[in-house]
Amino acid sequence: MKIAIILGTRPEIVKMSPVIRACSRMSIEFSIIHTGQHYSYEMDRIFFRDLELPGAAYNLEIGSGMHGAQTARMLIGLEKILMEDPHDAVLVQGDTNTVLAGALVAAKLGIMLGHVEAGLRSYDRSMPEEINRIVADHLSDLLFAPTEATAANLRGEGRPDSAIFVTGNTVVDAVVQNLSIAGRDRSIFSRLGIEEGNYILVTAHRQENVDRRENLSGILEGIELVGNEFGVPVLYPIHPRTKKMIGHFDIQVPDNVRLLDPLGYFEFLLLEASARLVLTDSGGIQEECCILKTPCVTMRNNTERPETIEVGGNILAGTNPEAILSGAKVMDLRPRTWENPFGDGNSGEKILQHLQETLAR
Ligand code: UD1
Ligand code: UDP
């Protein structure tokens, strides 16, 4: 069995890393095919370095662009690679344009396709990620759903029971495998001049948030209010999309918000684990906070991760500044006793076992 692991962005590298490690442990032959959707050192290679992953066998170096052009370039490149270098199965993870392209090419070439993190739904088709998830889920032969609720979403859309496997989310494997390593070097706290437990961590990069002036301004005003109310530093490792849009809209970043370059996985995980509160619109960070028992305020009106809210670890606040502040006050008082709904940290192995069994049939 030889599998192609297609990835292209920061969260895919993090969440595929347990699958890649499990391939090595289980002596499964694999190739990493990188689309190059993310390419800046701190969005890409730093994760290969931190996580000690083998280099990609192929990198298409697609880079940024409009959705259609970016996806089209990926389709051309992936089709060529998979025709010239046959693989028994393709794995994609999540909901990016890389996933859309990988899924389409595998399905058209008749290669068995597995979707890791299948079945998530925000029920908001204005999000590009929702379109990508729906297409990938309907093209995949194997659907690795992180939870029972995501499996139910797939069944509700007519996907057959025989294709659905509830495996947990590989994000748990990644946290379990890396948290203690991340904790060995705590110099980031002194370097940033902050105390453990006494700062707020922010990320925001969703297209529907940061490409709209009103939403981006609302987020920046909201985190300013939270910083003032709590009287603690606000740290914001900024995604390149957001940095670009702040410049484009010529928006003033509040004085009490400290912008940082995007951080490597170990430093970010450590900051997340020790934060008083996290404010974000990221998918993976909602999950990681829930696992780390760090209260999370999600600056969106919906989430495809409702499990985080149901267990009590997350709240939806949208992008209105006052709503962000009141969400932060609510979450700050929550006892950090909720359960992790995303599995036991062995998802990578489970996914590969199901894949092996299916290919052996
Ligand atoms: C993509 C995913 C999103 C995911 C996010 C993870 C899609 C549709 N979106 O969004 O679901 O949450 O990745 O971070 O696939 N840029 C750089 N350097 C890079 C990458 C991007 O400077 O390495 C800048 C470019 O200006 C680019 C912009 O960021 O135009 C957006 O990049 P893109 O990959 O199109 O989307 P993301 O916002 O990163
Ligand atoms: N992350 C990181 N450094 C940062 C911000 C995020 O290592 O400065 C990690 C984070 O721990 C998580 C992943 O990147 O594993 C989330 O990626 P992102 O928010 O870009 O994408 P999403 O999950 O929303 O698709």
Tab-separated table of C-alpha atoms and ligand atoms in Angstrom:
chain	number	residue	atom	x	y	z
A	1	MET	CA	0.000	0.000	0.000
A	2	LYS	CA	1.314	3.412	-0.966
A	3	ILE	CA	-0.659	6.472	0.044
A	4	ALA	CA	-0.482	10.069	-1.071
A	5	ILE	CA	-0.904	12.597	1.727
A	6	ILE	CA	-1.949	15.851	0.084
A	7	LEU	CA	-1.581	19.022	2.139
A	8	GLY	CA	-0.952	22.700	1.563
A	9	THR	CA	-1.639	24.930	4.566
A	10	ARG	CA	-0.604	25.402	8.195
A	11	PRO	CA	-3.537	23.540	9.790
A	12	GLU	CA	-3.206	20.630	7.374
A	13	ILE	CA	0.465	20.181	8.253
A	14	VAL	CA	-0.388	20.168	11.991
A	15	LYS	CA	-3.362	17.809	11.660
A	16	MET	CA	-1.756	15.440	9.136
A	17	SER	CA	1.417	15.171	11.240
A	18	PRO	CA	-0.035	12.369	13.435
A	19	VAL	CA	-1.035	10.437	10.296
A	20	ILE	CA	2.449	10.895	8.845
A	21	ARG	CA	4.044	9.728	12.095
A	22	ALA	CA	1.675	6.760	12.264
A	23	CYS	CA	2.621	5.787	8.686
A	24	SER	CA	6.244	5.571	9.785
A	25	ARG	CA	5.363	3.540	12.905
A	26	MET	CA	3.140	1.167	10.902
A	27	SER	CA	5.684	0.881	8.027
A	28	ILE	CA	3.219	2.222	5.487
A	29	GLU	CA	4.724	3.725	2.356
A	30	PHE	CA	3.608	7.306	1.754
A	31	SER	CA	4.409	10.449	-0.207
A	32	ILE	CA	3.694	13.953	1.024
A	33	ILE	CA	2.371	16.068	-1.836
A	34	HIS	CA	2.450	19.756	-0.897
A	35	THR	CA	0.449	22.135	-3.055
A	36	GLY	CA	2.357	25.162	-1.776
A	37	GLN	CA	-0.873	26.999	-0.905
A	38	HIS	CA	1.042	28.250	2.150
A	39	TYR	CA	4.668	29.043	1.451
A	40	SER	CA	5.959	31.711	3.875
A	41	TYR	CA	8.491	30.153	6.254
A	42	GLU	CA	6.314	30.791	9.349
A	43	MET	CA	3.182	29.369	7.655
A	44	ASP	CA	4.869	26.264	6.238
A	45	ARG	CA	8.428	25.089	6.781
A	46	ILE	CA	8.536	25.996	10.480
A	47	PHE	CA	5.906	23.265	11.043
A	48	PHE	CA	7.931	20.643	9.189
A	49	ARG	CA	10.895	21.668	11.359
A	50	ASP	CA	9.025	21.711	14.700
A	51	LEU	CA	7.182	18.481	14.022
A	52	GLU	CA	10.254	16.776	12.497
A	53	LEU	CA	8.299	15.726	9.423
A	54	PRO	CA	9.941	14.297	6.322
A	55	GLY	CA	10.117	16.764	3.437
A	56	ALA	CA	7.467	16.712	0.746
A	57	ALA	CA	8.127	14.369	-2.172
A	58	TYR	CA	6.505	16.990	-4.383
A	59	ASN	CA	5.822	20.691	-3.895
A	60	LEU	CA	3.670	22.330	-6.560
A	61	GLU	CA	4.495	25.835	-5.291
A	62	ILE	CA	1.025	27.077	-6.252
A	63	GLY	CA	1.048	30.073	-3.913
A	64	SER	CA	-1.777	32.567	-3.499
A	65	GLY	CA	-4.494	33.652	-5.913
A	66	MET	CA	-8.206	33.834	-6.575
A	67	HIS	CA	-10.070	30.674	-5.576
A	68	GLY	CA	-10.642	29.508	-9.147
A	69	ALA	CA	-7.110	30.152	-10.387
A	70	GLN	CA	-5.483	28.695	-7.271
A	71	THR	CA	-7.621	25.545	-7.333
A	72	ALA	CA	-7.188	25.125	-11.088
A	73	ARG	CA	-3.404	25.230	-10.844
A	74	MET	CA	-3.566	22.602	-8.111
A	75	LEU	CA	-5.795	20.351	-10.248
A	76	ILE	CA	-3.321	20.439	-13.137
A	77	GLY	CA	-0.320	19.734	-10.912
A	78	LEU	CA	-1.902	17.021	-8.760
A	79	GLU	CA	-3.351	15.160	-11.744
A	80	LYS	CA	0.061	15.001	-13.403
A	81	ILE	CA	1.807	13.734	-10.259
A	82	LEU	CA	-0.797	11.080	-9.469
A	83	MET	CA	-0.816	9.829	-13.083
A	84	GLU	CA	2.972	9.587	-13.290
A	85	ASP	CA	3.457	8.219	-9.770
A	86	PRO	CA	0.557	5.845	-8.970
A	87	HIS	CA	-0.698	5.601	-5.385
A	88	ASP	CA	-3.279	3.201	-3.898
A	89	ALA	CA	-5.055	5.893	-1.896
A	90	VAL	CA	-5.163	9.626	-1.353
A	91	LEU	CA	-5.740	11.318	2.001
A	92	VAL	CA	-6.837	14.941	2.361
A	93	GLN	CA	-7.563	16.771	5.631
A	94	GLY	CA	-9.992	19.552	6.421
A	95	ASP	CA	-11.574	22.156	4.196
A	96	THR	CA	-9.067	24.220	2.232
A	97	ASN	CA	-8.742	24.711	-1.509
A	98	THR	CA	-5.963	22.106	-1.367
A	99	VAL	CA	-8.565	19.596	-0.100
A	100	LEU	CA	-10.988	20.524	-2.872
A	101	ALA	CA	-8.343	20.007	-5.546
A	102	GLY	CA	-6.936	16.819	-4.012
A	103	ALA	CA	-10.397	15.294	-3.683
A	104	LEU	CA	-11.439	16.142	-7.254
A	105	VAL	CA	-8.273	14.743	-8.797
A	106	ALA	CA	-8.368	11.512	-6.783
A	107	ALA	CA	-12.051	10.958	-7.575
A	108	LYS	CA	-11.582	11.595	-11.316
A	109	LEU	CA	-8.585	9.281	-11.480
A	110	GLY	CA	-10.483	6.579	-9.583
A	111	ILE	CA	-8.015	6.508	-6.679
A	112	MET	CA	-9.449	5.596	-3.290
A	113	LEU	CA	-10.017	8.848	-1.412
A	114	GLY	CA	-10.143	9.333	2.350
A	115	HIS	CA	-11.263	12.597	3.954
A	116	VAL	CA	-9.797	13.236	7.384
A	117	GLU	CA	-12.070	15.476	9.503
A	118	ALA	CA	-15.176	14.655	7.476
A	119	GLY	CA	-18.728	15.761	8.182
A	120	LEU	CA	-18.165	19.200	9.702
A	121	ARG	CA	-20.846	21.685	8.705
A	122	SER	CA	-21.320	25.365	9.507
A	123	TYR	CA	-24.423	25.417	7.271
A	124	ASP	CA	-23.087	28.700	5.901
A	125	ARG	CA	-22.282	28.390	2.207
A	126	SER	CA	-20.843	31.907	2.069
A	127	MET	CA	-17.717	30.351	3.637
A	128	PRO	CA	-15.361	28.900	1.012
A	129	GLU	CA	-14.486	26.151	3.501
A	130	GLU	CA	-18.107	24.922	3.632
A	131	ILE	CA	-18.141	24.402	-0.152
A	132	ASN	CA	-14.834	22.547	0.033
A	133	ARG	CA	-16.053	20.262	2.850
A	134	ILE	CA	-19.272	19.356	1.082
A	135	VAL	CA	-17.489	18.491	-2.173
A	136	ALA	CA	-14.769	16.480	-0.417
A	137	ASP	CA	-17.294	14.567	1.691
A	138	HIS	CA	-19.399	13.664	-1.330
A	139	LEU	CA	-16.413	12.488	-3.391
A	140	SER	CA	-14.693	10.458	-0.662
A	141	ASP	CA	-14.770	6.674	-0.352
A	142	LEU	CA	-13.739	6.822	3.297
A	143	LEU	CA	-15.039	9.469	5.672
A	144	PHE	CA	-13.050	9.854	8.869
A	145	ALA	CA	-15.513	11.737	11.066
A	146	PRO	CA	-14.084	13.164	14.294
A	147	THR	CA	-17.295	12.775	16.352
A	148	GLU	CA	-20.681	11.024	16.326
A	149	ALA	CA	-22.341	14.348	15.462
A	150	THR	CA	-20.196	14.801	12.356
A	151	ALA	CA	-20.942	11.201	11.337
A	152	ALA	CA	-24.655	11.997	11.709
A	153	ASN	CA	-24.255	15.004	9.398
A	154	LEU	CA	-22.821	12.684	6.738
A	155	ARG	CA	-25.609	10.125	7.136
A	156	GLY	CA	-28.126	12.973	6.922
A	157	GLU	CA	-26.698	13.847	3.505
A	158	GLY	CA	-27.082	10.278	2.325
A	159	ARG	CA	-23.490	9.137	2.678
A	160	PRO	CA	-23.478	5.392	3.357
A	161	ASP	CA	-22.800	4.040	6.843
A	162	SER	CA	-20.190	1.656	5.406
A	163	ALA	CA	-18.012	4.628	4.357
A	164	ILE	CA	-18.134	6.444	7.717
A	165	PHE	CA	-15.629	5.841	10.527
A	166	VAL	CA	-15.682	7.816	13.770
A	167	THR	CA	-11.995	8.187	14.593
A	168	GLY	CA	-11.684	11.302	16.751
A	169	ASN	CA	-9.782	14.300	15.449
A	170	THR	CA	-6.051	14.083	14.733
A	171	VAL	CA	-5.733	17.500	16.403
A	172	VAL	CA	-5.877	15.622	19.738
A	173	ASP	CA	-2.991	13.364	18.674
A	174	ALA	CA	-1.001	16.464	17.723
A	175	VAL	CA	-1.651	18.169	21.082
A	176	VAL	CA	-0.874	15.014	23.079
A	177	GLN	CA	2.307	14.316	21.093
A	178	ASN	CA	3.645	17.862	21.260
A	179	LEU	CA	2.480	19.660	24.401
A	180	SER	CA	5.207	18.390	26.716
A	181	ILE	CA	7.874	19.014	24.051
A	182	ALA	CA	6.508	22.546	23.632
A	183	GLY	CA	6.716	23.070	27.401
A	184	ARG	CA	10.455	22.325	27.550
A	185	ASP	CA	11.381	25.779	26.250
A	186	ARG	CA	9.348	28.433	28.055
A	187	SER	CA	11.571	31.335	27.018
A	188	ILE	CA	8.747	32.889	24.992
A	189	PHE	CA	7.184	34.214	28.214
A	190	SER	CA	10.277	36.216	29.198
A	191	ARG	CA	10.948	37.191	25.599
A	192	LEU	CA	7.460	38.694	25.326
A	193	GLY	CA	7.596	40.028	28.900
A	194	ILE	CA	4.363	38.272	29.906
A	195	GLU	CA	3.333	36.131	32.868
A	196	GLU	CA	1.935	32.636	32.365
A	197	GLY	CA	-1.855	32.688	32.693
A	198	ASN	CA	-2.044	36.452	32.538
A	199	TYR	CA	-2.547	37.450	28.911
A	200	ILE	CA	-5.090	37.104	26.153
A	201	LEU	CA	-4.225	35.364	22.890
A	202	VAL	CA	-5.961	36.363	19.658
A	203	THR	CA	-6.029	35.007	16.107
A	204	ALA	CA	-8.347	35.970	13.238
A	205	HIS	CA	-7.975	35.242	9.557
A	206	ARG	CA	-11.304	34.041	8.134
A	207	GLN	CA	-11.996	35.544	4.729
A	208	GLU	CA	-15.535	36.595	5.712
A	209	ASN	CA	-14.093	38.419	8.746
A	210	VAL	CA	-10.879	40.050	7.645
A	211	ASP	CA	-11.734	40.839	4.020
A	212	ARG	CA	-14.679	42.970	5.239
A	213	ARG	CA	-13.686	46.287	6.765
A	214	GLU	CA	-16.624	46.350	9.183
A	215	ASN	CA	-15.904	42.885	10.587
A	216	LEU	CA	-12.155	43.435	10.832
A	217	SER	CA	-12.662	46.772	12.630
A	218	GLY	CA	-15.200	45.116	14.945
A	219	ILE	CA	-12.699	42.401	15.881
A	220	LEU	CA	-9.910	44.916	16.571
A	221	GLU	CA	-12.229	47.122	18.659
A	222	GLY	CA	-13.539	44.069	20.500
A	223	ILE	CA	-10.086	42.823	21.494
A	224	GLU	CA	-9.141	46.361	22.555
A	225	LEU	CA	-12.191	46.406	24.879
A	226	VAL	CA	-11.292	42.994	26.307
A	227	GLY	CA	-7.675	44.034	26.914
A	228	ASN	CA	-8.806	47.205	28.710
A	229	GLU	CA	-11.435	45.417	30.795
A	230	PHE	CA	-9.087	42.620	31.931
A	231	GLY	CA	-6.000	44.844	32.191
A	232	VAL	CA	-3.727	42.184	30.664
A	233	PRO	CA	-1.575	42.088	27.509
A	234	VAL	CA	-3.305	41.131	24.257
A	235	LEU	CA	-1.069	39.103	21.922
A	236	TYR	CA	-2.049	38.702	18.298
A	237	PRO	CA	0.189	36.533	16.083
A	238	ILE	CA	-1.166	37.823	12.820
A	239	HIS	CA	-2.008	35.734	9.761
A	240	PRO	CA	-0.553	37.159	6.513
A	241	ARG	CA	-4.043	37.597	5.043
A	242	THR	CA	-5.062	39.778	7.985
A	243	LYS	CA	-1.850	41.796	7.897
A	244	LYS	CA	-2.460	42.467	4.217
A	245	MET	CA	-6.071	43.538	4.820
A	246	ILE	CA	-5.222	45.862	7.746
A	247	GLY	CA	-2.857	47.628	5.346
A	248	HIS	CA	-5.392	47.597	2.530
A	249	PHE	CA	-8.148	49.161	4.669
A	250	ASP	CA	-5.626	51.433	6.411
A	251	ILE	CA	-7.052	50.449	9.818
A	252	GLN	CA	-5.303	51.576	13.012
A	253	VAL	CA	-4.399	48.677	15.327
A	254	PRO	CA	-5.339	49.581	18.950
A	255	ASP	CA	-2.377	50.567	21.160
A	256	ASN	CA	-2.991	47.779	23.668
A	257	VAL	CA	-2.891	45.024	20.992
A	258	ARG	CA	0.560	43.540	20.335
A	259	LEU	CA	0.887	42.201	16.817
A	260	LEU	CA	3.394	39.356	16.438
A	261	ASP	CA	4.531	37.413	13.401
A	262	PRO	CA	2.822	34.012	13.082
A	263	LEU	CA	4.390	31.641	15.619
A	264	GLY	CA	5.733	28.124	15.232
A	265	TYR	CA	3.556	25.305	16.539
A	266	PHE	CA	5.429	24.727	19.819
A	267	GLU	CA	5.425	28.384	20.847
A	268	PHE	CA	1.811	28.823	19.822
A	269	LEU	CA	0.669	25.688	21.655
A	270	LEU	CA	2.422	26.861	24.816
A	271	LEU	CA	0.830	30.306	24.602
A	272	GLU	CA	-2.573	28.733	23.979
A	273	ALA	CA	-2.245	26.334	26.923
A	274	SER	CA	-1.291	29.109	29.358
A	275	ALA	CA	-3.599	31.892	28.144
A	276	ARG	CA	-6.288	33.326	30.398
A	277	LEU	CA	-8.548	33.447	27.363
A	278	VAL	CA	-8.317	32.890	23.604
A	279	LEU	CA	-10.280	34.974	21.095
A	280	THR	CA	-10.274	33.499	17.606
A	281	ASP	CA	-12.080	32.721	14.375
A	282	SER	CA	-9.872	29.710	13.632
A	283	GLY	CA	-11.291	26.215	13.374
A	284	GLY	CA	-8.298	24.347	14.738
A	285	ILE	CA	-7.811	26.788	17.598
A	286	GLN	CA	-11.410	26.295	18.803
A	287	GLU	CA	-10.594	22.580	19.036
A	288	GLU	CA	-7.165	23.005	20.623
A	289	CYS	CA	-8.551	25.354	23.321
A	290	CYS	CA	-11.235	22.811	24.106
A	291	ILE	CA	-8.589	20.089	24.493
A	292	LEU	CA	-6.237	22.329	26.531
A	293	LYS	CA	-9.104	23.603	28.731
A	294	THR	CA	-8.443	27.202	27.783
A	295	PRO	CA	-11.674	29.237	27.512
A	296	CYS	CA	-12.372	30.295	23.926
A	297	VAL	CA	-14.452	33.100	22.422
A	298	THR	CA	-15.167	32.526	18.743
A	299	MET	CA	-15.537	35.729	16.752
A	300	ARG	CA	-17.993	34.246	14.261
A	301	ASN	CA	-21.757	33.818	14.071
A	302	ASN	CA	-21.598	30.062	13.522
A	303	THR	CA	-19.227	27.172	13.979
A	304	GLU	CA	-18.767	23.771	12.382
A	305	ARG	CA	-17.379	22.677	15.771
A	306	PRO	CA	-20.562	22.867	17.930
A	307	GLU	CA	-19.118	20.176	20.244
A	308	THR	CA	-16.817	22.847	21.725
A	309	ILE	CA	-19.834	24.942	22.713
A	310	GLU	CA	-21.898	21.989	23.940
A	311	VAL	CA	-19.196	20.900	26.403
A	312	GLY	CA	-18.822	24.481	27.674
A	313	GLY	CA	-15.385	25.407	26.317
A	314	ASN	CA	-16.414	27.906	23.661
A	315	ILE	CA	-18.940	30.644	22.945
A	316	LEU	CA	-19.963	32.389	19.715
A	317	ALA	CA	-19.642	36.181	19.816
A	318	GLY	CA	-19.656	37.359	16.194
A	319	THR	CA	-17.636	40.471	15.377
A	320	ASN	CA	-19.537	43.157	17.288
A	321	PRO	CA	-17.115	44.706	19.850
A	322	GLU	CA	-19.596	44.707	22.754
A	323	ALA	CA	-20.586	41.101	22.020
A	324	ILE	CA	-16.907	40.085	22.001
A	325	LEU	CA	-16.446	41.757	25.390
A	326	SER	CA	-19.498	40.106	26.933
A	327	GLY	CA	-18.459	36.726	25.510
A	328	ALA	CA	-15.035	37.179	27.080
A	329	LYS	CA	-16.588	37.987	30.478
A	330	VAL	CA	-18.775	34.876	30.321
A	331	MET	CA	-15.939	32.553	29.351
A	332	ASP	CA	-13.545	34.031	31.911
A	333	LEU	CA	-15.875	32.833	34.687
A	334	ARG	CA	-16.384	29.304	33.315
A	335	PRO	CA	-14.826	26.548	35.412
A	336	ARG	CA	-12.314	24.749	33.213
A	337	THR	CA	-13.834	21.341	33.785
A	338	TRP	CA	-15.291	20.411	30.420
A	339	GLU	CA	-14.555	17.134	28.629
A	340	ASN	CA	-12.587	16.871	25.395
A	341	PRO	CA	-15.111	15.714	22.757
A	342	PHE	CA	-12.546	14.998	20.017
A	343	GLY	CA	-11.183	11.576	20.951
A	344	ASP	CA	-8.299	9.878	22.706
A	345	GLY	CA	-5.301	10.950	20.631
A	346	ASN	CA	-5.036	7.753	18.560
A	347	SER	CA	-6.863	9.015	15.479
A	348	GLY	CA	-3.849	8.751	13.158
A	349	GLU	CA	-3.546	4.985	13.728
A	350	LYS	CA	-7.292	4.411	13.540
A	351	ILE	CA	-7.496	6.184	10.190
A	352	LEU	CA	-4.675	4.103	8.738
A	353	GLN	CA	-6.117	0.849	10.086
A	354	HIS	CA	-9.471	1.538	8.393
A	355	LEU	CA	-7.641	2.443	5.193
A	356	GLN	CA	-5.552	-0.751	5.294
A	357	GLU	CA	-8.619	-2.913	5.947
A	358	THR	CA	-10.553	-1.313	3.094
A	359	LEU	CA	-7.696	-1.692	0.616
A	360	ALA	CA	-7.215	-5.344	1.647
A	361	ARG	CA	-10.836	-6.218	0.778
B	1	UD1	C1	-6.498	29.184	3.973
B	1	UD1	C2	-7.791	28.367	3.937
B	1	UD1	C3	-8.508	28.496	5.266
B	1	UD1	C4	-7.595	28.122	6.413
B	1	UD1	C5	-6.315	28.917	6.344
B	1	UD1	C6	-5.362	28.437	7.398
B	1	UD1	C7	-8.903	28.195	1.756
B	1	UD1	C8	-10.053	28.659	0.944
B	1	UD1	N1	-8.700	28.855	2.893
B	1	UD1	O1	-6.870	30.536	4.139
B	1	UD1	O2	-9.623	27.621	5.272
B	1	UD1	O3	-8.265	28.390	7.627
B	1	UD1	O4	-5.710	28.743	5.060
B	1	UD1	O5	-4.435	29.395	7.764
B	1	UD1	O6	-8.235	27.276	1.389
B	1	UD1	N2	-0.230	34.427	2.433
B	1	UD1	C9	1.104	34.667	2.667
B	1	UD1	N3	1.911	33.610	2.911
B	1	UD1	C10	1.475	32.327	2.920
B	1	UD1	C11	0.127	32.096	2.671
B	1	UD1	C12	-0.722	33.148	2.430
B	1	UD1	O7	1.571	35.808	2.671
B	1	UD1	O8	2.270	31.412	3.160
B	1	UD1	C13	-1.146	35.574	2.215
B	1	UD1	C14	-1.319	35.978	0.751
B	1	UD1	O9	-1.468	37.379	0.720
B	1	UD1	C15	-2.642	35.331	0.383
B	1	UD1	C16	-3.420	35.351	1.695
B	1	UD1	O10	-2.442	35.204	2.712
B	1	UD1	O11	-3.301	36.004	-0.643
B	1	UD1	C17	-4.469	34.260	1.816
B	1	UD1	O12	-3.904	32.973	1.612
B	1	UD1	P1	-4.828	31.747	1.115
B	1	UD1	O13	-4.050	30.494	1.145
B	1	UD1	O14	-5.534	32.089	-0.145
B	1	UD1	O15	-5.951	31.671	2.194
B	1	UD1	P2	-5.875	31.706	3.779
B	1	UD1	O16	-6.525	32.954	4.250
B	1	UD1	O17	-4.494	31.408	4.222
B	2	UDP	N1	-0.975	28.068	14.792
B	2	UDP	C1	0.389	28.240	14.988
B	2	UDP	N2	0.893	29.516	15.043
B	2	UDP	C2	0.103	30.621	14.947
B	2	UDP	C3	-1.297	30.421	14.762
B	2	UDP	C4	-1.800	29.129	14.672
B	2	UDP	O1	1.120	27.266	15.110
B	2	UDP	O2	0.620	31.741	15.018
B	2	UDP	C5	-1.516	26.694	14.673
B	2	UDP	C6	-2.563	26.330	15.691
B	2	UDP	O3	-1.975	25.763	16.838
B	2	UDP	C7	-3.427	25.330	14.939
B	2	UDP	C8	-3.333	25.781	13.499
B	2	UDP	O4	-2.184	26.616	13.424
B	2	UDP	O5	-2.883	24.011	15.023
B	2	UDP	C9	-4.564	26.543	13.106
B	2	UDP	O6	-4.388	27.130	11.857
B	2	UDP	P1	-5.303	28.295	11.304
B	2	UDP	O7	-5.939	29.019	12.417
B	2	UDP	O8	-4.452	29.070	10.351
B	2	UDP	O9	-6.370	27.504	10.408
B	2	UDP	P2	-7.820	26.882	10.663
B	2	UDP	O10	-7.698	25.869	11.735
B	2	UDP	O11	-8.757	28.003	10.973
B	2	UDP	O12	-8.153	26.292	9.339
